[in-house]
Coordinates of C-alpha atoms and ligand atoms in Angstrom, one line a residue:
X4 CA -9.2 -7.9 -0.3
X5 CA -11.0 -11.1 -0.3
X6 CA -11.3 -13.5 -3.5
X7 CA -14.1 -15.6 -2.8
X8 CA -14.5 -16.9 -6.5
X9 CA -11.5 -19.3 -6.8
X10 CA -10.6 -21.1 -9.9
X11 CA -7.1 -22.4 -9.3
X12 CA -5.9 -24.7 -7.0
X13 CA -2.5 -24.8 -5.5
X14 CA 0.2 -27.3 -7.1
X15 CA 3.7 -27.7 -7.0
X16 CA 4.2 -24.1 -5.9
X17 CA 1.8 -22.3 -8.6
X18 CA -2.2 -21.6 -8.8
X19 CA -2.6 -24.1 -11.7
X20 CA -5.9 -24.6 -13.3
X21 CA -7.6 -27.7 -12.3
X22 CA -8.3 -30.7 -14.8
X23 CA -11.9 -30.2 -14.8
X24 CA -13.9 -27.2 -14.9
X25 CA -16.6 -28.0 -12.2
X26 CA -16.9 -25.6 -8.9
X27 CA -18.3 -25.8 -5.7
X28 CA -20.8 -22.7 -4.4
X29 CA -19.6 -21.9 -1.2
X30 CA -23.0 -20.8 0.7
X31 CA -23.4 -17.9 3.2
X32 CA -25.5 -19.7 6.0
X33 CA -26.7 -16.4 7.8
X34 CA -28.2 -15.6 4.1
X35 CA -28.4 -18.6 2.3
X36 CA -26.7 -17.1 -0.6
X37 CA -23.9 -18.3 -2.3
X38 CA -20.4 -16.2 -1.5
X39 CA -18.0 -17.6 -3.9
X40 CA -16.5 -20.8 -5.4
X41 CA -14.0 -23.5 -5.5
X42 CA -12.4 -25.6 -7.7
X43 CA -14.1 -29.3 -7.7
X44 CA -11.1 -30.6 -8.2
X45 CA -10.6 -34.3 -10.0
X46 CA -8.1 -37.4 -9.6
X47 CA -6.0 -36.4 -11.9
X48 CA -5.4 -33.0 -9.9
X49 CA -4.8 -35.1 -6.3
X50 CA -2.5 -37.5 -8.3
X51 CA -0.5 -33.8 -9.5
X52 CA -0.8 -33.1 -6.0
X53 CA 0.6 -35.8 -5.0
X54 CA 3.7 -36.7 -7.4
X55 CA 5.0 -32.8 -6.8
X56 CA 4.4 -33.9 -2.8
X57 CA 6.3 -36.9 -3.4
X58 CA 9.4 -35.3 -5.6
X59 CA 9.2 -32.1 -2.9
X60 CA 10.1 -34.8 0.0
X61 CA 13.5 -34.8 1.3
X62 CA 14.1 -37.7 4.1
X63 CA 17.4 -36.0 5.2
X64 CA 16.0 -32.1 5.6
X65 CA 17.7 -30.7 8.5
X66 CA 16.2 -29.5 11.4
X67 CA 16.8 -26.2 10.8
X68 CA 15.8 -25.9 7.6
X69 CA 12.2 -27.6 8.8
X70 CA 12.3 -24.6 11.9
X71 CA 12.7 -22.1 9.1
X72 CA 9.7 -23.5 7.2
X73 CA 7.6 -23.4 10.3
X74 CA 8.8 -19.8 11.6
X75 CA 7.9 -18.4 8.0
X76 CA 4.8 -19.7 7.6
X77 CA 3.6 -18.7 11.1
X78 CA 4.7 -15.4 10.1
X79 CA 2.6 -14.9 7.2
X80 CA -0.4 -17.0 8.7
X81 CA -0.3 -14.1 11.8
X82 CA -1.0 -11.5 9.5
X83 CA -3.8 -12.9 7.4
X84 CA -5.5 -13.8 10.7
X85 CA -7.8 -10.9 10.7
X86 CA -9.1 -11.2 7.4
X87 CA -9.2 -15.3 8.2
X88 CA -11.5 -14.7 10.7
X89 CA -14.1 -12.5 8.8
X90 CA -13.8 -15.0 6.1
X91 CA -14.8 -18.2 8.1
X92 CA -17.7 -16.2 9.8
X93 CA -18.5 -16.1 6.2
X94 CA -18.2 -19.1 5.1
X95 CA -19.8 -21.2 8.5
X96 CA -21.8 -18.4 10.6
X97 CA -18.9 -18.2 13.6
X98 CA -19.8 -15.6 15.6
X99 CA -17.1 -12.7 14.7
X100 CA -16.2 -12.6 18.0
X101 CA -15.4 -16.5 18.4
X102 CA -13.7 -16.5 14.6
X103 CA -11.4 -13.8 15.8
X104 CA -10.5 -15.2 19.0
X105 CA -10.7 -19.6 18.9
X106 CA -11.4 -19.8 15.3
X107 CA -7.6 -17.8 14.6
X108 CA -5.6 -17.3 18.1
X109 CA -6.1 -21.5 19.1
X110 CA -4.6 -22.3 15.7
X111 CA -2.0 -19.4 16.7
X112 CA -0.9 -21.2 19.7
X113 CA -1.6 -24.7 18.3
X114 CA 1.3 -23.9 15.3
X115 CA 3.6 -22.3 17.6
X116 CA 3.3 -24.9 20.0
X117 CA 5.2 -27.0 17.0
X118 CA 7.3 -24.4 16.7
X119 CA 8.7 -24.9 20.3
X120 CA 8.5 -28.9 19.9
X121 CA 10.9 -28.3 17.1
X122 CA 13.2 -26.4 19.2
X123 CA 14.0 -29.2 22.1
X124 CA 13.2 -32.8 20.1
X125 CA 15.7 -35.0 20.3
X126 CA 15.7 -36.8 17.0
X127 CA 18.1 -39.9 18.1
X128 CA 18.5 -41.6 21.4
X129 CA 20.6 -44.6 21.9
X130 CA 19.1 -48.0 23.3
X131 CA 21.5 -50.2 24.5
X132 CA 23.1 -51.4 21.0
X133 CA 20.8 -49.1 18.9
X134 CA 20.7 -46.0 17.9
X135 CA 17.1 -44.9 17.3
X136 CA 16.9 -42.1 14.6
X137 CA 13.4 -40.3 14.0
X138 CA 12.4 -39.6 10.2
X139 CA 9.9 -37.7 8.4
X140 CA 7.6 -39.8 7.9
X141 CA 6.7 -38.8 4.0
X142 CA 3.7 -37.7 1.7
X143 CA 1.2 -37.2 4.0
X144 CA -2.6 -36.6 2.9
X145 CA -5.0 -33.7 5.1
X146 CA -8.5 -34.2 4.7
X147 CA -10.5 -31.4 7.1
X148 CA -13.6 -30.7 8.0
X149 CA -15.6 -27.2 8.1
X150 CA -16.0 -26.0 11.9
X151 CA -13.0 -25.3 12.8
X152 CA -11.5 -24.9 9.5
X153 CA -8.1 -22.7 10.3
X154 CA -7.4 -25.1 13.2
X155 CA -8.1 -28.1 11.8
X156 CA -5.5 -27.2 9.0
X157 CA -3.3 -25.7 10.6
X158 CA -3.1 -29.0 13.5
X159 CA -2.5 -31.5 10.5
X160 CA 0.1 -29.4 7.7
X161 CA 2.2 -27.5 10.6
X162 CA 3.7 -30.6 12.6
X163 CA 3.9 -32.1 8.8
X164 CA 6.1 -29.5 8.0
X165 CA 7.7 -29.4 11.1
X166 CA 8.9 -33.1 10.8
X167 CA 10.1 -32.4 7.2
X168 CA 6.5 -33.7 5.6
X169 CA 5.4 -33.0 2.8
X170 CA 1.4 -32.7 2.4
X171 CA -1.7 -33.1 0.1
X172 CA -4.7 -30.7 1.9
X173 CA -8.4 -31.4 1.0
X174 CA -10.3 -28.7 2.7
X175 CA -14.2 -29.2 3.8
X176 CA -16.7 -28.4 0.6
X177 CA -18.2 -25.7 3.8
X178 CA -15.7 -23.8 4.6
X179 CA -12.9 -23.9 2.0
X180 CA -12.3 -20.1 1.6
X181 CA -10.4 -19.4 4.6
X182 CA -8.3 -22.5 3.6
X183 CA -7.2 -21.1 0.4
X184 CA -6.4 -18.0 2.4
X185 CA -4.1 -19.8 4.7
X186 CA -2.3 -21.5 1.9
X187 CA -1.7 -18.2 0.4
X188 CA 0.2 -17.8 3.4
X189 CA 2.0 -20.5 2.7
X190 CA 2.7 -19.2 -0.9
X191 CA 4.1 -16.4 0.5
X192 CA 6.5 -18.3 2.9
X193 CA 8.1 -19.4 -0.1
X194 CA 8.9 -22.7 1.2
X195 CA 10.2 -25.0 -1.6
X196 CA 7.5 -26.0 -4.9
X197 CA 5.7 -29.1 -3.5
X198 CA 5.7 -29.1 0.3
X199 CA 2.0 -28.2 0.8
X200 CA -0.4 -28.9 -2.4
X201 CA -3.9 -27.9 -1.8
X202 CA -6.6 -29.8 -3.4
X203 CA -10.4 -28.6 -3.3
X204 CA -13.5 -30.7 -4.0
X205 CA -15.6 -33.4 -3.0
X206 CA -15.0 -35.7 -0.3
X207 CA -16.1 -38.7 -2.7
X208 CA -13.5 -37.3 -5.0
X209 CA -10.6 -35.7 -3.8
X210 CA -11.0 -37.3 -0.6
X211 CA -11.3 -41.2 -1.5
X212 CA -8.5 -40.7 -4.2
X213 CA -5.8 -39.3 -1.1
X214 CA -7.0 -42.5 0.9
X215 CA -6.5 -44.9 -1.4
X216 CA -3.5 -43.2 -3.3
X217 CA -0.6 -46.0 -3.4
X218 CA 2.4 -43.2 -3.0
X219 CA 0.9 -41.1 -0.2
X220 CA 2.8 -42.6 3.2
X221 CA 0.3 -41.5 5.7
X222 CA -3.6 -39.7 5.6
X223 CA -4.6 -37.3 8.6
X224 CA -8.2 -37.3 8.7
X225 CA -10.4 -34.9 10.9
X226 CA -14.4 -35.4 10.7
X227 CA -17.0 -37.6 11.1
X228 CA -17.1 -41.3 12.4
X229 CA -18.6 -42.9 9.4
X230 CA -16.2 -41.3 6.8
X231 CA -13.4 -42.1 9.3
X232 CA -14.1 -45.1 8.7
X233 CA -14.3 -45.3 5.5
X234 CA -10.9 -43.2 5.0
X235 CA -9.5 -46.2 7.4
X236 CA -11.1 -48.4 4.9
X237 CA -9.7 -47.2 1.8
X238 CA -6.1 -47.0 3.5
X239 CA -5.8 -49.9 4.4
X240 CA -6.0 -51.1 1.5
X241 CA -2.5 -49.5 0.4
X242 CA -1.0 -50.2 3.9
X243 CA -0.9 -46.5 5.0
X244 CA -0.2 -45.2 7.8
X245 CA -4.0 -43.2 9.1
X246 CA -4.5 -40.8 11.7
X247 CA -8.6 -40.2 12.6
X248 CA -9.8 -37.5 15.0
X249 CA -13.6 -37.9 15.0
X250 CA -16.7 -37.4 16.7
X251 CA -17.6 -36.9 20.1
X252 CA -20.4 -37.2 22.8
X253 CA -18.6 -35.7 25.8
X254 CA -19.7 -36.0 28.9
X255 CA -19.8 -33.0 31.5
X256 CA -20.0 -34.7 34.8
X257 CA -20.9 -32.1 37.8
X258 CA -20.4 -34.2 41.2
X259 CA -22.8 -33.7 44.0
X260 CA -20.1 -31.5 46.2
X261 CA -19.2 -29.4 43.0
X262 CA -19.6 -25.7 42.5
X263 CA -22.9 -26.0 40.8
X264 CA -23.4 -22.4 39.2
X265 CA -19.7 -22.2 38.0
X266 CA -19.9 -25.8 36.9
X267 CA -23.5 -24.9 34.7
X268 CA -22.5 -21.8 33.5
X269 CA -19.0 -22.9 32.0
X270 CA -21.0 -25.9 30.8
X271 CA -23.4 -24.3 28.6
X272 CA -20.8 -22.2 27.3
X273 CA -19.2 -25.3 26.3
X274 CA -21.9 -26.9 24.6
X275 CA -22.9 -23.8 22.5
X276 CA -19.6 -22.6 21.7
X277 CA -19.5 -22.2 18.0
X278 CA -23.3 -23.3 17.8
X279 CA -22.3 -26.5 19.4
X280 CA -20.4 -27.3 16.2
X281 CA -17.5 -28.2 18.5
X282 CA -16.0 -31.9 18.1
X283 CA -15.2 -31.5 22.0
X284 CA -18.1 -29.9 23.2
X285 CA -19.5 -31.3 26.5
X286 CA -22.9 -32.1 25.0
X287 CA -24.3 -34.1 27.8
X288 CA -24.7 -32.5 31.3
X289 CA -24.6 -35.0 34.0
X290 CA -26.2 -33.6 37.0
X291 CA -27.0 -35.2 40.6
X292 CA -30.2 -36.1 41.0
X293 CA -29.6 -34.7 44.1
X294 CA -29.0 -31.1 43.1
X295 CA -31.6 -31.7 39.6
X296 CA -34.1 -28.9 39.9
X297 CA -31.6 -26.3 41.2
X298 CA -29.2 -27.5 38.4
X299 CA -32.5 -27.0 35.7
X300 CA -33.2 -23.1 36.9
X301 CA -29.2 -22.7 36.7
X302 CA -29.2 -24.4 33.4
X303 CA -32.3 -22.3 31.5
X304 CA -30.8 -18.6 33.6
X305 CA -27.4 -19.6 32.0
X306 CA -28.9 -20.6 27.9
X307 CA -31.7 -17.2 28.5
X308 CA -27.8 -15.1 27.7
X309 CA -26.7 -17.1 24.2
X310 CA -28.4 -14.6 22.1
X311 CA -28.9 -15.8 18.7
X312 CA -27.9 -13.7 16.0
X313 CA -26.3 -12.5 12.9
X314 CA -22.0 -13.5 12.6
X315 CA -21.3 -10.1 12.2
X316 CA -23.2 -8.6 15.3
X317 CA -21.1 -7.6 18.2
X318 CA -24.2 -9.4 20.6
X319 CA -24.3 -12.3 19.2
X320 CA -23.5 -15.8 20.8
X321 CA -24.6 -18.2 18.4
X322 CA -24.7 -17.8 14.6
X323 CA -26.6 -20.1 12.2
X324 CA -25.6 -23.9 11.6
X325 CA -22.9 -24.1 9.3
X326 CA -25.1 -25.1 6.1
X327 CA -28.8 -26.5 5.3
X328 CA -27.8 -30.3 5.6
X329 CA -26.6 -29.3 9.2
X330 CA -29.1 -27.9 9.7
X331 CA -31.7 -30.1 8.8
X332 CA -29.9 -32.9 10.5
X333 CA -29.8 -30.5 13.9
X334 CA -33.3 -30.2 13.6
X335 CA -34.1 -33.8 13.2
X336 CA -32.3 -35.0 16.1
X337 CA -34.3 -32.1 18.4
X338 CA -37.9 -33.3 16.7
X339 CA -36.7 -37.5 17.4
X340 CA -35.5 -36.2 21.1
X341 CA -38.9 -35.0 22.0
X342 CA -40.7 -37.8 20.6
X343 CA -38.4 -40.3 23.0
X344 CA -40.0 -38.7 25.8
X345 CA -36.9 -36.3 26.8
X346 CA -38.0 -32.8 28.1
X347 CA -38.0 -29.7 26.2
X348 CA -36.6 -27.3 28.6
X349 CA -35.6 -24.4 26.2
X350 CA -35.1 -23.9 22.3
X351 CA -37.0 -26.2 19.8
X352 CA -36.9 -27.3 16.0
X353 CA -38.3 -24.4 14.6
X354 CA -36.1 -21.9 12.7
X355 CA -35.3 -18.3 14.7
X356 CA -35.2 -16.6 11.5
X357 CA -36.9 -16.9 8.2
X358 CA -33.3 -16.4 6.6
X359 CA -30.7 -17.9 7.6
X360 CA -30.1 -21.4 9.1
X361 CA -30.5 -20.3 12.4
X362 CA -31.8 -22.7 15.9
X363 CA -32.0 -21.3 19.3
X364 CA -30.3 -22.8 22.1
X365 CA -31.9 -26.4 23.0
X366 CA -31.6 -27.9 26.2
X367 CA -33.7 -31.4 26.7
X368 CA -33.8 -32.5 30.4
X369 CA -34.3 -35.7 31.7
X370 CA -32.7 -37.4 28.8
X371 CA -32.1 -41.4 28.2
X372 CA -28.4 -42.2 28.3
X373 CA -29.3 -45.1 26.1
X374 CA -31.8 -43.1 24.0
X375 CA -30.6 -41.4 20.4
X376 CA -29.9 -38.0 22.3
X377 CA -28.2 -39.3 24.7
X378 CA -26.0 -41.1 22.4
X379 CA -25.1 -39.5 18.8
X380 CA -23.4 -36.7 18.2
X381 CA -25.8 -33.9 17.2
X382 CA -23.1 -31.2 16.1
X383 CA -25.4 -28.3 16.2
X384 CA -26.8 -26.0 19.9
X385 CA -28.4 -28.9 21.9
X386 CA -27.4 -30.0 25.3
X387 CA -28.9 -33.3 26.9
X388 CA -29.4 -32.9 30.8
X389 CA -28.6 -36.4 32.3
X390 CA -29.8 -36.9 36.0
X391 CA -27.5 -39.3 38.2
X392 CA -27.7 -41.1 41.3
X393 CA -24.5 -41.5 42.7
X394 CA -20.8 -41.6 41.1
X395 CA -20.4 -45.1 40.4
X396 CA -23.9 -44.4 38.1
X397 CA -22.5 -40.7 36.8
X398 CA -19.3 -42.8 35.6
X399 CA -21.3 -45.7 34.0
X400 CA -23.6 -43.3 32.0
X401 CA -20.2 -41.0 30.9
X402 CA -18.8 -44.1 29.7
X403 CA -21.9 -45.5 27.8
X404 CA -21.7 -43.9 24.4
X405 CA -19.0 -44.7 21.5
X406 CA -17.2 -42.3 21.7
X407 CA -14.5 -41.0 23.7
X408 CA -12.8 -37.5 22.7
X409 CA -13.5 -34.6 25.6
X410 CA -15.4 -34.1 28.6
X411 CA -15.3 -32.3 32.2
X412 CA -15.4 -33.1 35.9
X413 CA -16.7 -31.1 38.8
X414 CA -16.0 -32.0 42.3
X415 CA -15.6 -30.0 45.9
X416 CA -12.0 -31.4 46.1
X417 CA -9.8 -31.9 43.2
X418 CA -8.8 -35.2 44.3
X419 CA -12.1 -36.6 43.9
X420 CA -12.2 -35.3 40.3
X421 CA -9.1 -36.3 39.1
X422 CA -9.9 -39.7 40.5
X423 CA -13.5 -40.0 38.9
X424 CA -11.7 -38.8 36.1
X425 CA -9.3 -41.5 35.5
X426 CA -12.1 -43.8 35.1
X427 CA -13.8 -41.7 32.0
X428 CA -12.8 -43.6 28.7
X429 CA -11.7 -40.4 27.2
X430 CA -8.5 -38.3 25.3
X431 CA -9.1 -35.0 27.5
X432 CA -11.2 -33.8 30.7
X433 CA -11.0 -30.3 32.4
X434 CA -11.4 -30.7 35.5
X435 CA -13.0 -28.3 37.6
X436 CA -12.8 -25.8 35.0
X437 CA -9.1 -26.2 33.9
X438 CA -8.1 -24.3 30.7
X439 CA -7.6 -25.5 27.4
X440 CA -4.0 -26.5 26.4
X441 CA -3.1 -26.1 22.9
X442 CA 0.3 -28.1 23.5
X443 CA -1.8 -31.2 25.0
X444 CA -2.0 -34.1 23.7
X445 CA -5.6 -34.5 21.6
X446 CA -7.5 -37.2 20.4
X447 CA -10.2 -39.5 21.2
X448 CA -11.1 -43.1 23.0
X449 CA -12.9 -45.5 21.1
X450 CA -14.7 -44.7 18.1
X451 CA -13.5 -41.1 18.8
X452 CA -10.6 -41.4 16.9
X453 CA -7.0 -43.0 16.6
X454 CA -4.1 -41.2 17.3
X455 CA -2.9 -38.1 18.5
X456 CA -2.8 -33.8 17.4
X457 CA -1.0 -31.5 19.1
X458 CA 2.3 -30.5 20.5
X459 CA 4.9 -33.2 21.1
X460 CA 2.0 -36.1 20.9
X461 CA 1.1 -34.4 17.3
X462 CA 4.1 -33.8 16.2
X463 CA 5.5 -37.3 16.6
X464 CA 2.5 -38.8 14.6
X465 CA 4.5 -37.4 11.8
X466 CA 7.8 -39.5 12.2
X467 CA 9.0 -42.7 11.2
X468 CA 11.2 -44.3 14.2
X469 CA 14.6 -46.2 12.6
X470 CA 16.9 -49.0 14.7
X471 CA 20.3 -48.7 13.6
X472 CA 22.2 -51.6 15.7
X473 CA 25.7 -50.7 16.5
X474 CA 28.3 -53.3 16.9
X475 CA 29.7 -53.6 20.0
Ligands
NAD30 P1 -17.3 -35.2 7.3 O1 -16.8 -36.5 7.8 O2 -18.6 -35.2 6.5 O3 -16.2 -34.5 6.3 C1 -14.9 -34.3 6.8 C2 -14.0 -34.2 5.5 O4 -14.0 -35.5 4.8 C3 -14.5 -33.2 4.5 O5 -13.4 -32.6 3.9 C4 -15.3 -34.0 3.5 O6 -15.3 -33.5 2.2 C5 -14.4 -35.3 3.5 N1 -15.1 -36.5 3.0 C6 -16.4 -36.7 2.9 N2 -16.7 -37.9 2.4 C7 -15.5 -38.5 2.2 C8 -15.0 -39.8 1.7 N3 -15.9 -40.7 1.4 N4 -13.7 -40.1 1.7 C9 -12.8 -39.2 2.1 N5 -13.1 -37.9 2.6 C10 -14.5 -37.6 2.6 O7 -17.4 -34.2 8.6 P2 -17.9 -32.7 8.6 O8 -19.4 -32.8 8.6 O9 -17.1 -31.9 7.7 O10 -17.4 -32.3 10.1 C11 -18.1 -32.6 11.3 C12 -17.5 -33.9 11.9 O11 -16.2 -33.7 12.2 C13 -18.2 -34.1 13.3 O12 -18.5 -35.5 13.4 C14 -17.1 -33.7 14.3 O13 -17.2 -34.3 15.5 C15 -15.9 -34.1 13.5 N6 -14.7 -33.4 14.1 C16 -13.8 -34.0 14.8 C17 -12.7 -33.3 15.4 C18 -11.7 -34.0 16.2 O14 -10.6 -33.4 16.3 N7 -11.9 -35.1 16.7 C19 -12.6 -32.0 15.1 C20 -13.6 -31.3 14.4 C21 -14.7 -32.1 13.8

């Protein structure tokens, strides 16, 4: 059984009532209707949060205590993955199908991927005189966002407790519910009163108090550029340690030699998976102008299959945008796009349904690399075809936005991707259709984001590195 209508957050080990007695309506975006509640939690309750964070942190945990912690809470997250799943297609219009396989099983393999870091880390190494120990680093504030809710959780509070962290979590206003569900998860881990603290509320709030709070060690933020910012902003003002995974404009860059139907089709699967509400999604297509027209039939055959459609629906490939102001913004973005002169080759502005937040799939062809398309992040099912003359221009024009966090590479001969490749300003790139690897280092270039998630690279964001010089 579900409980959608919260009223407690989680402190110090209990459900404890918060401060105040606001809540925020969680909103069903296939219906519009609200679904449940969560706390709005206060100051006061982060700076609760935090103190039973703080007094929960042990510097000198032992290893296997911290592999116990993880083990059990992997254990009781595995169980509640099914209901998880139904719960964020709930709460952010996931296609079932995508909650119950990327929206659960990545977070899966992402948390036992810290699992197995734990298992082999060498915590000490000896340079010359030294001896190096690595620490916990301490009280470490989460602040997520709402498309990936499970995972983004679940990237940020498993290496914490995995390097013997302790942690404040400030779920997205979207998507909280599946949140509270994994930190019952927690709660049923048993791991000792303090060591994860959930916090639910505004990001104003809840979130600007955890950035600027002068006894948390370190904030992990995942979300947008401009509140990135700000988080970096507010933490620096405390000297704090800040980790930012951000937005993205990722470039999908088919070379002229490449397999063109494979490259298109995986492509557009790419850009629309989860509505396009993918930080990583490859969201511009960069084609040869060579190979343009056959690219654009390949391109419309390929989006004529995303069906749009209810969460719950076995045939659907693209629920609704996570909320209105998604929404809204989605649509803006497609209505400015066609007024810069790109070309509407499929989809539109106009709402599929007259409930629900839903868009079709939008592809806009001969986009400007310089215009707004070509350059924001849209976070909603929009691809921007980008024509190219040769590689030198294909490479310019994947490098020309500000961000830096995913993107692909297509080529006849792998040698010739991997080597276009290593001039993309960019954290990841599949190259001709490589598979995603939940133990890989990820994070973004630029204004994508600073630092690392994600096995060992992840994991070591969350230690402190101590010189002890030996005599001789
Ligand atoms: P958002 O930046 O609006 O919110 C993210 C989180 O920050 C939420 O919990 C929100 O309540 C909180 N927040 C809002 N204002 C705040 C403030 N002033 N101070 C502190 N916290 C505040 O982002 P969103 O709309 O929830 O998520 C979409 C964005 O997240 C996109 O830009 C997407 O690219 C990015 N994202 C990045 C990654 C990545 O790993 N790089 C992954 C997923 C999403």
């Amino acid at each position: 059984m579900h409980d959608y209508d919260r009223r407690t957050l989680f402190i110090d080990g209990q459900w404890v009532k918060p401060a105040g007695e606001d809540v925020i309506e969680v909103i069903d975006p296939s219906t519009e209707r609200p679904i449940g509640s969560v706390p709005a939690g206060t100051a006061e309750d982060v700076d609760a949060a935090v103190a039973a964070a703080r007094r929960a942190f042990d510097p000198l945990i032992s290893v296997a205590e911290r592999r116990e912690r993880v083990a059990a809470v992997i254990a009781a997250m595995e169980k509640r993955l099914p209901d998880i799943a139904e719960t964020i297609s709930r709460e952010m219009g996931a296609p079932l199908r995508i909650a119950q396989t990327v929206q659960t099983q990545v977070p899966l393999a992402v948390a036992r991927g810290f699992a197995g870091v734990l298992e082999t880390f060498e915590f000490e190494e000896h340079v010359a005189n030294s001896l190096v120990v690595r620490e916990p680093y301490g009280v470490v504030g989460a602040i997520t966002p709402w498309n990936y809710p499970l995972y983004q959780v679940v990237a940020k509070v498993l290496p914490a407790i995995a390097a013997g962290c302790t942690t404040v979590l400030k779920p997205s206003n979207e998507a909280p519910l599946s949140v509270f569900e994994f930190v019952e998860a927690v709660e049923e881990a048993a791991l000792p009163a303090g060591v994860v603290n959930l916090v639910s509320g505004s990001g104003a709030v809840i979130g600007e108090r955890l950035a600027e709070h002068p006894d948390l060690d370190f904030v992990s933020f995942t979300g947008s550029t401009g509140v990135g910012a700000r988080v970096a902003e507010l933490a620096g003002r405390s000297v704090k340690k800040v980790a930012l995974e951000l937005g993205g404009k990722s470039a999908n860059v088919i070379l002229d030699d490449a397999d063109l139907s494979t490259a298109v089709k995986v492509g557009v699967g790419n850009a629309f998976l989860n509505g396009g509400q993918t930080c990583m999604a490859w969201t511009r297509m960069l084609v040869p102008r060579s190979r343009y027209g056959e690219a654009l039939d390949l391109i419309a055959a390929a989006v004529a299959k995303y069906t749009v459609g209810d969460p719950f629906d076995a045939a659907t490939r693209i629920g609704p945008s996570a909320s209105a102001k998604q929404f809204e913004t989605v649509r803006g973005y497609i209505e400015r796009a066609r007024r810069d002169g790109a070309r509407l080759l499929t989809g539109g502005a106009d709402k599929v349904r007259d409930i629900g937040y839903y868009l079709a799939p939008t592809v806009f062809a001969d986009v400007d690399p310089a215009s707004e398309l070509g350059q924001e992040e849209v976070f909603g099912p929009v691809l921007a075809v980008i024509p190219f003359d040769d590689d030198a221009d294909a490479l310019r024009i994947a490098n020309c936005t500000p961000y830096g966090l995913s993107g692909a590479v297509w080529a006849g001969d792998i040698d010739r991707a991997i080597a276009f490749a290593r001039g993309v300003q960019t954290g990841q790139l599949d190259i001709n259709g490589g598979n995603y690897n939940p133990i890989a280092p990820f994070g973004g270039y630029k204004k994508s984001g600073i630092g690392r998630e994600l096995g060992r690279a992840g994991f070591e964001e969350y230690l402190q590195t101590k010189s002890l010089q030996l005599p001789a």
